[in-house]
Coordinates of C-alpha atoms and ligand atoms in Angstrom, one line a residue:
X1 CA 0.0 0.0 0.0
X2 CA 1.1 3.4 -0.9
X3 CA 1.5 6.6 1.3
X4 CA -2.0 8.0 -0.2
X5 CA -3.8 4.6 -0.4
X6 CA -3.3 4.0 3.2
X7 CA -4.7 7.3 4.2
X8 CA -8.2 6.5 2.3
X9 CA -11.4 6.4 3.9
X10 CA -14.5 6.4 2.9
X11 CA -17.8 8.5 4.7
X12 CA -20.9 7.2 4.3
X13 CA -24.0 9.2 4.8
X14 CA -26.8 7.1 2.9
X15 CA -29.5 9.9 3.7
X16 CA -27.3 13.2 4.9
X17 CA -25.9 14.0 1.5
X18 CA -23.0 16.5 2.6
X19 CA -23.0 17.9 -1.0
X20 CA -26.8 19.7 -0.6
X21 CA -28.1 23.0 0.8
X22 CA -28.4 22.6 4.6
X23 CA -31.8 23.9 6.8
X24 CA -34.6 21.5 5.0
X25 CA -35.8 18.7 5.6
X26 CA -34.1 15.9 6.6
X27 CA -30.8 18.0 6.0
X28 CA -29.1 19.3 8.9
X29 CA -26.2 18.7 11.2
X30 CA -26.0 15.5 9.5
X31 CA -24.7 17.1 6.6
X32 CA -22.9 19.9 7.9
X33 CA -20.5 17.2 9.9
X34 CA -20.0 14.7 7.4
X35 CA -19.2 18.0 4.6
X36 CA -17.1 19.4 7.6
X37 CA -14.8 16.7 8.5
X38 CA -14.7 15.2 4.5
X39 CA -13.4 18.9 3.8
X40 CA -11.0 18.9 7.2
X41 CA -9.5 15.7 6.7
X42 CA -8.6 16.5 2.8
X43 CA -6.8 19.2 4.1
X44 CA -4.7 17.1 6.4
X45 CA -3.8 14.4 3.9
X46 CA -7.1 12.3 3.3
X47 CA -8.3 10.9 0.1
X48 CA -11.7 11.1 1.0
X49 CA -14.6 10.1 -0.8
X50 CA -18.3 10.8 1.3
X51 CA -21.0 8.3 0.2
X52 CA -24.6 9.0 0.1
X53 CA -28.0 8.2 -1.9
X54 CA -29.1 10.2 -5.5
X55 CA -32.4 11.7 -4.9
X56 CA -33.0 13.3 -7.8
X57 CA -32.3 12.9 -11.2
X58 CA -30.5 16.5 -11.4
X59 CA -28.0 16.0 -9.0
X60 CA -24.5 15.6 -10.1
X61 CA -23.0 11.7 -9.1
X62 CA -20.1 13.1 -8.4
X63 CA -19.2 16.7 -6.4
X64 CA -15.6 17.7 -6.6
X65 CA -15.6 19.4 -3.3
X66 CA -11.6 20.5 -3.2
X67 CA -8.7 18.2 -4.8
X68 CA -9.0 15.6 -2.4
X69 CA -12.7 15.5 -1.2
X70 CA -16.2 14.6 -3.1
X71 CA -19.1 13.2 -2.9
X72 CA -20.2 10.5 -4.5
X73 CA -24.2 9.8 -5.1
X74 CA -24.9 5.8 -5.2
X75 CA -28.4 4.9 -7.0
X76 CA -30.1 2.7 -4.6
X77 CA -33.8 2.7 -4.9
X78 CA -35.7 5.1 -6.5
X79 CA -34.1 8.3 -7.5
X80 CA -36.1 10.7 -5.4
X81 CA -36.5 11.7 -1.7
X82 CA -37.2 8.8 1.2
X83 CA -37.8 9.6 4.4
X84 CA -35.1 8.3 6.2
X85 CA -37.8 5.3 8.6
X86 CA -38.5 3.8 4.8
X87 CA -35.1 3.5 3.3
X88 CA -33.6 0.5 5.2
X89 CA -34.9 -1.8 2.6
X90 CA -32.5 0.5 -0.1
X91 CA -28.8 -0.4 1.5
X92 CA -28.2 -3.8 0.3
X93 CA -28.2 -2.0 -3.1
X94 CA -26.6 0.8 -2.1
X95 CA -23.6 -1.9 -0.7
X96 CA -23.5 -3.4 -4.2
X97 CA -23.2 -0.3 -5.9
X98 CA -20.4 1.1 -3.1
X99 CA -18.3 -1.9 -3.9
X100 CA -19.2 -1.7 -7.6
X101 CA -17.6 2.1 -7.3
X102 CA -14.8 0.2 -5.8
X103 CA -14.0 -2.4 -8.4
X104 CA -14.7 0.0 -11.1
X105 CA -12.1 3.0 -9.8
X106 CA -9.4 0.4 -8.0
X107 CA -10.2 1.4 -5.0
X108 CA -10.2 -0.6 -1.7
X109 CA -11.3 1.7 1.5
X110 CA -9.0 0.3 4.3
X111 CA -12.1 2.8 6.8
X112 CA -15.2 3.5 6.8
X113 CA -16.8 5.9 8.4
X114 CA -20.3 5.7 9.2
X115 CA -22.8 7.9 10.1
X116 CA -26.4 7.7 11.7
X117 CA -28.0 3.4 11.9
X118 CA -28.9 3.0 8.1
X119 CA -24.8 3.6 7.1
X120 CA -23.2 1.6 10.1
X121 CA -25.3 -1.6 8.5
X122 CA -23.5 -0.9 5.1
X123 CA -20.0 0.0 7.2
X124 CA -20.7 -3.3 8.8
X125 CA -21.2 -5.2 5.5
X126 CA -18.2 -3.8 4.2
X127 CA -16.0 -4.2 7.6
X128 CA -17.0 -8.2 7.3
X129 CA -16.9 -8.7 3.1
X130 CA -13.7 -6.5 2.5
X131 CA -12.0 -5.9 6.2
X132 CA -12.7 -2.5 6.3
X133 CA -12.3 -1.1 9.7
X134 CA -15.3 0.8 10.9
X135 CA -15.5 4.2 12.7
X136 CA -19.1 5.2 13.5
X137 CA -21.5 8.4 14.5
X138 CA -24.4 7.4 15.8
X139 CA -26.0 11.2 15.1
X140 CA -28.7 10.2 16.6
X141 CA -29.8 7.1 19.1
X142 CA -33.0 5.2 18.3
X143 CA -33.1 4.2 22.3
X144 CA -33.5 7.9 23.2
X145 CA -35.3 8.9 20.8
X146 CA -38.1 6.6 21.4
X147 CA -38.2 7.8 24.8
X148 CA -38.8 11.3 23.5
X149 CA -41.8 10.8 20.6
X150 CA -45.4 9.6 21.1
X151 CA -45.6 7.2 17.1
X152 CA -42.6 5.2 17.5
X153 CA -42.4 3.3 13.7
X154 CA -42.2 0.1 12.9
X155 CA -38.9 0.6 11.8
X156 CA -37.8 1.2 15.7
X157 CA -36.9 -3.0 16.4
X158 CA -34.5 -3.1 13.0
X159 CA -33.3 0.1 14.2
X160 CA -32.3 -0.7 18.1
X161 CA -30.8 -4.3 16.7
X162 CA -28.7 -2.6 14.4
X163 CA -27.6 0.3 16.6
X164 CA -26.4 -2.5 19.2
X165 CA -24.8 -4.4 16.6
X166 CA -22.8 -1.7 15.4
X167 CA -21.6 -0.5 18.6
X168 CA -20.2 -3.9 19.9
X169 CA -18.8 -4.5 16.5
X170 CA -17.4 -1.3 15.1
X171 CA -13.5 -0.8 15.8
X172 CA -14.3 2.4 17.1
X173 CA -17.7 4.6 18.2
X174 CA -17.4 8.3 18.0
X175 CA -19.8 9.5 20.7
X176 CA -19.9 13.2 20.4
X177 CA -20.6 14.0 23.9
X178 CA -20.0 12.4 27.3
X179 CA -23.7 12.3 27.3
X180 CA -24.2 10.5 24.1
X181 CA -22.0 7.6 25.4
X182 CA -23.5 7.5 28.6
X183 CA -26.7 7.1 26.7
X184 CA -25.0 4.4 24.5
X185 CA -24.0 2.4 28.2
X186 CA -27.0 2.9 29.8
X187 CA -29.4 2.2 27.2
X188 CA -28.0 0.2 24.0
X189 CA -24.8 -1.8 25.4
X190 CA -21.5 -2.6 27.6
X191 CA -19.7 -3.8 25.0
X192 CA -17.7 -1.9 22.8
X193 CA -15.2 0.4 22.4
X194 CA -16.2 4.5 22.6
X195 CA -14.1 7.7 22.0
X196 CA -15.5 11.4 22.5
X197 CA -15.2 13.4 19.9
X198 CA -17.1 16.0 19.1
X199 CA -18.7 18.2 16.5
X200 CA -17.0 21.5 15.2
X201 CA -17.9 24.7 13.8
X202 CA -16.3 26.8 11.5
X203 CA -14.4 29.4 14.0
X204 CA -13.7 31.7 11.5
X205 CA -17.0 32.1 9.5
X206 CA -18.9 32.6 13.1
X207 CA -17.6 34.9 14.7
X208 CA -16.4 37.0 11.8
X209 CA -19.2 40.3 12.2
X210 CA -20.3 42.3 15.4
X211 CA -23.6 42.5 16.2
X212 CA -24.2 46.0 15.0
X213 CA -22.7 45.7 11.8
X214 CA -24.5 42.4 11.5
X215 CA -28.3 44.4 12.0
X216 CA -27.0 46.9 9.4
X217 CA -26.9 43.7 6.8
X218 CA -29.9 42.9 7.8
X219 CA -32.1 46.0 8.0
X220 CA -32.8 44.9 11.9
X221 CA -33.3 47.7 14.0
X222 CA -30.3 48.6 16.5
X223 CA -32.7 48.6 19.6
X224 CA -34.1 45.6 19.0
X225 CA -33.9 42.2 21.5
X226 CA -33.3 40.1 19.2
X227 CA -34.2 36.2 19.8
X228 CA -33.1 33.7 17.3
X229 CA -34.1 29.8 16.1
X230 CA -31.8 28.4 13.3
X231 CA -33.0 24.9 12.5
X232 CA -35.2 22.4 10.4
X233 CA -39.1 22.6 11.2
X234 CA -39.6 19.9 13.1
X235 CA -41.8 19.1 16.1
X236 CA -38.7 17.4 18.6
X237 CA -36.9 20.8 17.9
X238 CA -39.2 23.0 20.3
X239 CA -40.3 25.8 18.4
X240 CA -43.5 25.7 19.8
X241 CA -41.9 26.3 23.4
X242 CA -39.8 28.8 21.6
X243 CA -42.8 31.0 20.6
X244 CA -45.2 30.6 24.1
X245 CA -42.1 31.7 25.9
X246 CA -41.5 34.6 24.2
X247 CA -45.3 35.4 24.1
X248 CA -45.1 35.4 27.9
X249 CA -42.0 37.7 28.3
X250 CA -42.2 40.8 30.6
X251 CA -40.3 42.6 27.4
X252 CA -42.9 42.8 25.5
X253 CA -44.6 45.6 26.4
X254 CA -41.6 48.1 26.8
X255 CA -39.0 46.5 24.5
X256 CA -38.6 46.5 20.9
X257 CA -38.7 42.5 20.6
X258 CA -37.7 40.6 17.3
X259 CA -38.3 37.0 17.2
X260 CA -36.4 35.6 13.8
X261 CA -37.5 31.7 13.3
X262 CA -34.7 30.8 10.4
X263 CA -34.6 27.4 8.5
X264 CA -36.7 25.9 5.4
X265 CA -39.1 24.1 4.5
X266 CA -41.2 22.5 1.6
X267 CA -45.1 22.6 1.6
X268 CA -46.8 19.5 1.8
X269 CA -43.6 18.0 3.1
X270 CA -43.4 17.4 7.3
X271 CA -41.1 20.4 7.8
X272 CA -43.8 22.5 5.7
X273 CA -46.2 21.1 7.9
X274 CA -44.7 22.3 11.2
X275 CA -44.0 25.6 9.2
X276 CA -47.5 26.0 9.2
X277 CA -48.4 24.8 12.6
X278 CA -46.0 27.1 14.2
X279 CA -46.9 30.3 11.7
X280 CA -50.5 29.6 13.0
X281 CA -49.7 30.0 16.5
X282 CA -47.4 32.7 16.1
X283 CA -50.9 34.7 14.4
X284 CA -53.3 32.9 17.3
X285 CA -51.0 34.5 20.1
X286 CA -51.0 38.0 18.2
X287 CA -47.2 37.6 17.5
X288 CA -46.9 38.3 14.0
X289 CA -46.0 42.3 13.9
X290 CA -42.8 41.2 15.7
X291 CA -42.0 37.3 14.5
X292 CA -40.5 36.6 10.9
X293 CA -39.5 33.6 9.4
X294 CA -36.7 34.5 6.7
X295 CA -36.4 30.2 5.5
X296 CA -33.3 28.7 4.7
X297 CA -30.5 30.6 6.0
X298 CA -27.4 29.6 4.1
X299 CA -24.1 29.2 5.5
X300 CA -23.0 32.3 4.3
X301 CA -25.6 34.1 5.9
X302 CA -26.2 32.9 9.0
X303 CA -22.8 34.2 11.1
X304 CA -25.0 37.4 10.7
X305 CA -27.9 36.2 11.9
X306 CA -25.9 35.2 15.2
X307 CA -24.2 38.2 15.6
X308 CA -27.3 40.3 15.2
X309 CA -29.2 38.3 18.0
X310 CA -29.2 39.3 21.5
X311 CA -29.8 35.4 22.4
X312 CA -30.2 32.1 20.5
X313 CA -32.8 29.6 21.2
X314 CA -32.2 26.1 21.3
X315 CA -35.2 24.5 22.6
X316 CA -35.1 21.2 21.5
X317 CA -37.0 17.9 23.2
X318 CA -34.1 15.6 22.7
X319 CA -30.5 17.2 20.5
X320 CA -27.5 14.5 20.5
X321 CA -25.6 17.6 20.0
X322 CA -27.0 20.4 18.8
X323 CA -24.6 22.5 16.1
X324 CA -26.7 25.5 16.5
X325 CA -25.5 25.8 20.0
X326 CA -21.9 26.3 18.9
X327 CA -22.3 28.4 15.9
X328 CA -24.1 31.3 18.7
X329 CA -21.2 30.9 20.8
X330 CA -18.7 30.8 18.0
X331 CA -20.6 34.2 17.2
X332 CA -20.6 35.3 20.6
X333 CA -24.0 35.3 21.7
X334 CA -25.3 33.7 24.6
X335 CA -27.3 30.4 24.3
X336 CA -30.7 29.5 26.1
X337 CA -30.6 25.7 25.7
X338 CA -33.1 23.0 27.0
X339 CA -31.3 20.8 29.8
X340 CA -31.0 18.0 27.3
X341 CA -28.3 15.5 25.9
X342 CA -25.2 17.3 24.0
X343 CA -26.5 20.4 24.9
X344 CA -25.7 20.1 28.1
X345 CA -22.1 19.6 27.5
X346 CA -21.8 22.6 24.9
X347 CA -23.4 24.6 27.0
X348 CA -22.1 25.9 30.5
X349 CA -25.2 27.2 32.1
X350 CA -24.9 30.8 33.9
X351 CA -20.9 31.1 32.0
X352 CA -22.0 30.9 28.4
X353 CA -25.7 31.0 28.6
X354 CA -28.8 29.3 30.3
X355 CA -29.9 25.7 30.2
X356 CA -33.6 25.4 31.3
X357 CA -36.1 21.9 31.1
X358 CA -37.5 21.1 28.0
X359 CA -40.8 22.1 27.4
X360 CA -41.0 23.9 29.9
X361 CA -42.2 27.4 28.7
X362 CA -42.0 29.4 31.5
X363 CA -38.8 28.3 32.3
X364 CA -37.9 29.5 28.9
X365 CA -39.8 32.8 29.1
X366 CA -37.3 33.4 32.8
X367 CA -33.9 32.6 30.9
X368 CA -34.6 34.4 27.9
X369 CA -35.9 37.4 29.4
X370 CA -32.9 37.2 32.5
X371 CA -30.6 37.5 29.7
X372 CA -32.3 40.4 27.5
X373 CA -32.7 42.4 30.5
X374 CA -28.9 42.5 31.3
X375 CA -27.1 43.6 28.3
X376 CA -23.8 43.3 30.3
X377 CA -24.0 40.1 31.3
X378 CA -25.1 39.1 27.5
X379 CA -21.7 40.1 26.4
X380 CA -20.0 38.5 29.4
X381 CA -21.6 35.0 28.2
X382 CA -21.2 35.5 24.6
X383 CA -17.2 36.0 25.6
X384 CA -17.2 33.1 27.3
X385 CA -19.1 31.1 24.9
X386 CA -16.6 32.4 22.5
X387 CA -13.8 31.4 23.9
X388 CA -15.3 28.2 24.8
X389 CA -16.0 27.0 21.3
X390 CA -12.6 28.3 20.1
X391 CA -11.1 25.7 22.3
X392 CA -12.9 23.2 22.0
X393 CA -15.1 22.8 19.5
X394 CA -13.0 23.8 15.7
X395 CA -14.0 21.8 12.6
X396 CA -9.4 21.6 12.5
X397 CA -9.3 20.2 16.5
X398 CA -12.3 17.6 15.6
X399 CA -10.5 16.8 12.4
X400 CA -6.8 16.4 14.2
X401 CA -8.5 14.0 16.8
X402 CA -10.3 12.0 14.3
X403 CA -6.8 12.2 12.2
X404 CA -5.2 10.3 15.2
X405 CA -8.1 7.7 15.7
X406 CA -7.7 6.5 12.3
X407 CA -4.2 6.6 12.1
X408 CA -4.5 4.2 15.4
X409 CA -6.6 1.5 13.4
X410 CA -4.5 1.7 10.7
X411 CA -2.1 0.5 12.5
X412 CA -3.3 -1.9 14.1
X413 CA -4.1 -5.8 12.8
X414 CA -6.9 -6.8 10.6
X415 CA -9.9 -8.9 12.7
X416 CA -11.2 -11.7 11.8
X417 CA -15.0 -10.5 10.9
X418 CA -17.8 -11.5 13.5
X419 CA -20.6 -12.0 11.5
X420 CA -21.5 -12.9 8.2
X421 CA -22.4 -10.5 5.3
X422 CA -26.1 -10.4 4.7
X423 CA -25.4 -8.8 0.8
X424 CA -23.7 -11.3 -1.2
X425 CA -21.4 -9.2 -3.1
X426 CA -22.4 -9.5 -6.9
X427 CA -19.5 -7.9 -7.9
X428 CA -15.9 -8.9 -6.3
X429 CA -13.9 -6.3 -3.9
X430 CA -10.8 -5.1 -5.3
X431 CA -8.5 -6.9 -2.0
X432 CA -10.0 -10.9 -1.9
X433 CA -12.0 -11.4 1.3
X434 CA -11.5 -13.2 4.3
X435 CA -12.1 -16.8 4.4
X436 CA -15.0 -17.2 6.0
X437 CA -14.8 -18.2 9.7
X438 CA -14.5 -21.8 11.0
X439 CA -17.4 -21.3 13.7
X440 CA -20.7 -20.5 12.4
X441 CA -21.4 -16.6 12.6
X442 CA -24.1 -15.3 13.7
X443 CA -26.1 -13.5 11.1
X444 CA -26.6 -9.4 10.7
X445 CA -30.7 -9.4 10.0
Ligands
UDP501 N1 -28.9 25.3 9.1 C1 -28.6 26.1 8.0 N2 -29.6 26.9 7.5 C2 -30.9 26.9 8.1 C3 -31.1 26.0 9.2 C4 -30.1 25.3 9.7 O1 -27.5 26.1 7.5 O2 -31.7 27.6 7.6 C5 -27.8 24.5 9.7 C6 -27.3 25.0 11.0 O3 -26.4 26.1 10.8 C7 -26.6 23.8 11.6 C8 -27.4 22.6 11.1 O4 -28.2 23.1 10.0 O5 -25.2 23.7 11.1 C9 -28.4 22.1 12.1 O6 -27.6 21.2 12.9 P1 -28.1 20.8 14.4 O7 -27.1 19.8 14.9 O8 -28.3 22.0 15.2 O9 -29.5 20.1 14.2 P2 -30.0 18.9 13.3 O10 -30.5 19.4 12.0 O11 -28.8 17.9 13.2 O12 -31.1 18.2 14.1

């Protein structure tokens, strides 16, 4: 193996595609980390190729991101949108035509990198067909999840079975919080080995504009409070608590306050939906002279929309961890986080802004309002928060840690694989496989 071969890997993202516009549906931190780390890894000496599924018959199959980083878009199903509970059926095609892409471009990926359940069962296929070692994200976990929606779908068994599987199997978990792998102890298994590493943001893009100059962009007036939401539409994500809260603050009678709402969203589609709900009670509560929804915010965009807000929402039911929260501090603006999962480790309540119960709307309505009334002690927790995410959470410190995990399983000796392949590969991987194990292996499904 060559210098560049061995430092190969491949990220799969079956239903994040990292190449697409962030802030709809189904596309969110997901995407952002898998483009983030694909783009941070090139830069340290990857070859890195980021798998996910076609969706529509415009997109490009292949995205040239820089020299050393694309994405790749596998046909696997039909070529349009899936909701991510249907497309399990999909992977065992999506497997064939990853190692197809293999075969075809002489290619062998010594890692894989997985991310969210559906792409740790094709990084498991391909750990036990072609020896690949397997590094996965969980994104989100199925066993808290659950605990946190009233329809769980039928999908839920095949998800908790695989989720297990992976992490007793994988070389190496990433948890991206102590929380997360708490949650991974507690409630989906002992076994297996976990490292914490966690998300990034991009220090430089947020961060980059003061909050004045930021309103000027914006044609947001200088005296305004400003509270902000950056996020999909989507009922776990809070936004209902966001908007009774803020009906309730004692602002609202002698303060200029703005409530900005910012993501997309697609009618008829579920994030349209929850537009809708939540536009409807933004008018039933007599909000609407002071609430806008601006939709997708792009990248480019958005450090502005920070830096113009006084304090950033995050009132999610359940966040594994919760980008949003780091792209405020990054910008220097305080956070007003529900008490849940990664949020509480990106957020230090009272230093860099206020963790509160979910739900819990006048809880909300007291943190948000504690920090509006105190312009001081905003900028003393946007400092901290800062400096907080400038230490620890940079897409280049995420990327060096990850850098060294890999390196580490490179090194170390092939395993024999524990289980048996539930694809039959049509198509033959470019290294030959393992001979299958003496003992009978227990199957995948
Ligand atoms: N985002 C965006 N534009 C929008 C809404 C969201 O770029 O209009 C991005 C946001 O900046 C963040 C990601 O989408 O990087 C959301 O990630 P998070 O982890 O907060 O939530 P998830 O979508 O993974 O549940």
């Amino acid at each position: 193996m060559n210098a560049t071969s061995e430092k190969r890997i491949a990220l799969v993202s079956v239903h994040g595609d990292p190449a697409i516009e962030i802030g709809q549906e189904e596309a969110g931190g997901q995407n952002v980390y898998v483009r983030q780390v694909g783009e941070a890894l090139a830069k340290l000496g990857w070859q890195v190729d980021m798998f996910s599924r076609k969706v529509s018959a415009d997109q490009e199959t292949i995205v040239q991101h820089s020299s050393h980083c694309r994405t790749i878009r596998l046909t696997a199903g039909p070529v349009e949108f899936v909701p991510r509970d249907n497309g399990f059926k999909y992977l065992p095609e999506f497997v064939e035509e990853l190692l197809k892409f293999q075969v075809e471009n002489k290619i062998t990926y010594p890692i894989v990198h997985t991310n969210y359940w559906l792409s740790s069962w094709v990084g498991m296929q391909l750990k036990t067909i072609q020896r690949s070692k397997l590094v996965h994200t969980y994104h989100s976990l199925g066993a808290v999840k659950y605990r946190a929606i009233d329809t769980i779908p039928p999908i839920a068994t095949k998800r908790l079975e695989v989720e297990k599987q992976v992490l007793e199997i994988a070389e190496r978990i990433v948890a991206t919080s102590p929380q997360e792998k708490q949650h991974m102890r507690s409630l989906v298994s002992k076994k297996g080995n976990i490292d914490i590493i966690p998300c990034g943001t991009d220090i430089q893009n947020f961060g980059s504009v003061d909050r004045q100059a930021a309103r000027a962009k914006l044609g947001i007036d200088p005296e305004a409070k400003v509270i902000l939401y950056v996020g999909r539409f989507d009922p776990r994500k809070g936004i209902e608590t966001l908007v009774r809260a803020v009906q309730q603050s004692k602002l609202r009678e002698s303060q200029k306050l703005h409530l900005i709402i910012g993501g997309g969203s697609t009618p008829g589609n579920s994030d349209g939906i929850e537009r809708d709900r939540i536009e409807a009670i933004v008018n039933e509560l007599g909000m609407s002279d002071f609430t806008t929804l601006p939709g997708r915010l792009s990248q480019t965009i958005l450090p502005n929309y920070y830096a113009a807000a006084d304090v950033c929402v995050v009132p999610s039911h359940y966040e594994p961890f919760g980008l949003v929260a780091i792209e405020a501090m990054a910008s220097g603006t305080p956070v007003v986080a529900s008490d849940v999962g990664g949020l509480q480790f990106t957020v230090v309540s009272e230093q860099t802004g206020l963790l509160v119960p979910p739900q819990n709307v006048p809880a909300f309505t007291n943190a948000i309002d504690r920090i509006l009334m105190n312009p001081e002690w905003r900028d003393e927790l946007g400092k901290a928060g800062r400096k907080r995410v400038t230490e620890k959470f940079s897409w280049e410190g995420v990327a060096s840690q990850l850098n060294k995990l890999y390196t580490q399983l490179l090194a170390k000796p092939v395993a024999q694989p524990l289980v048996k392949p539930l694809v039959k590969p049509l198509v033959k991987s470019v290294e030959q496989p393992l001979a299958q194990p003496t003992k009978k292996p227990a199957l995948l499904s």
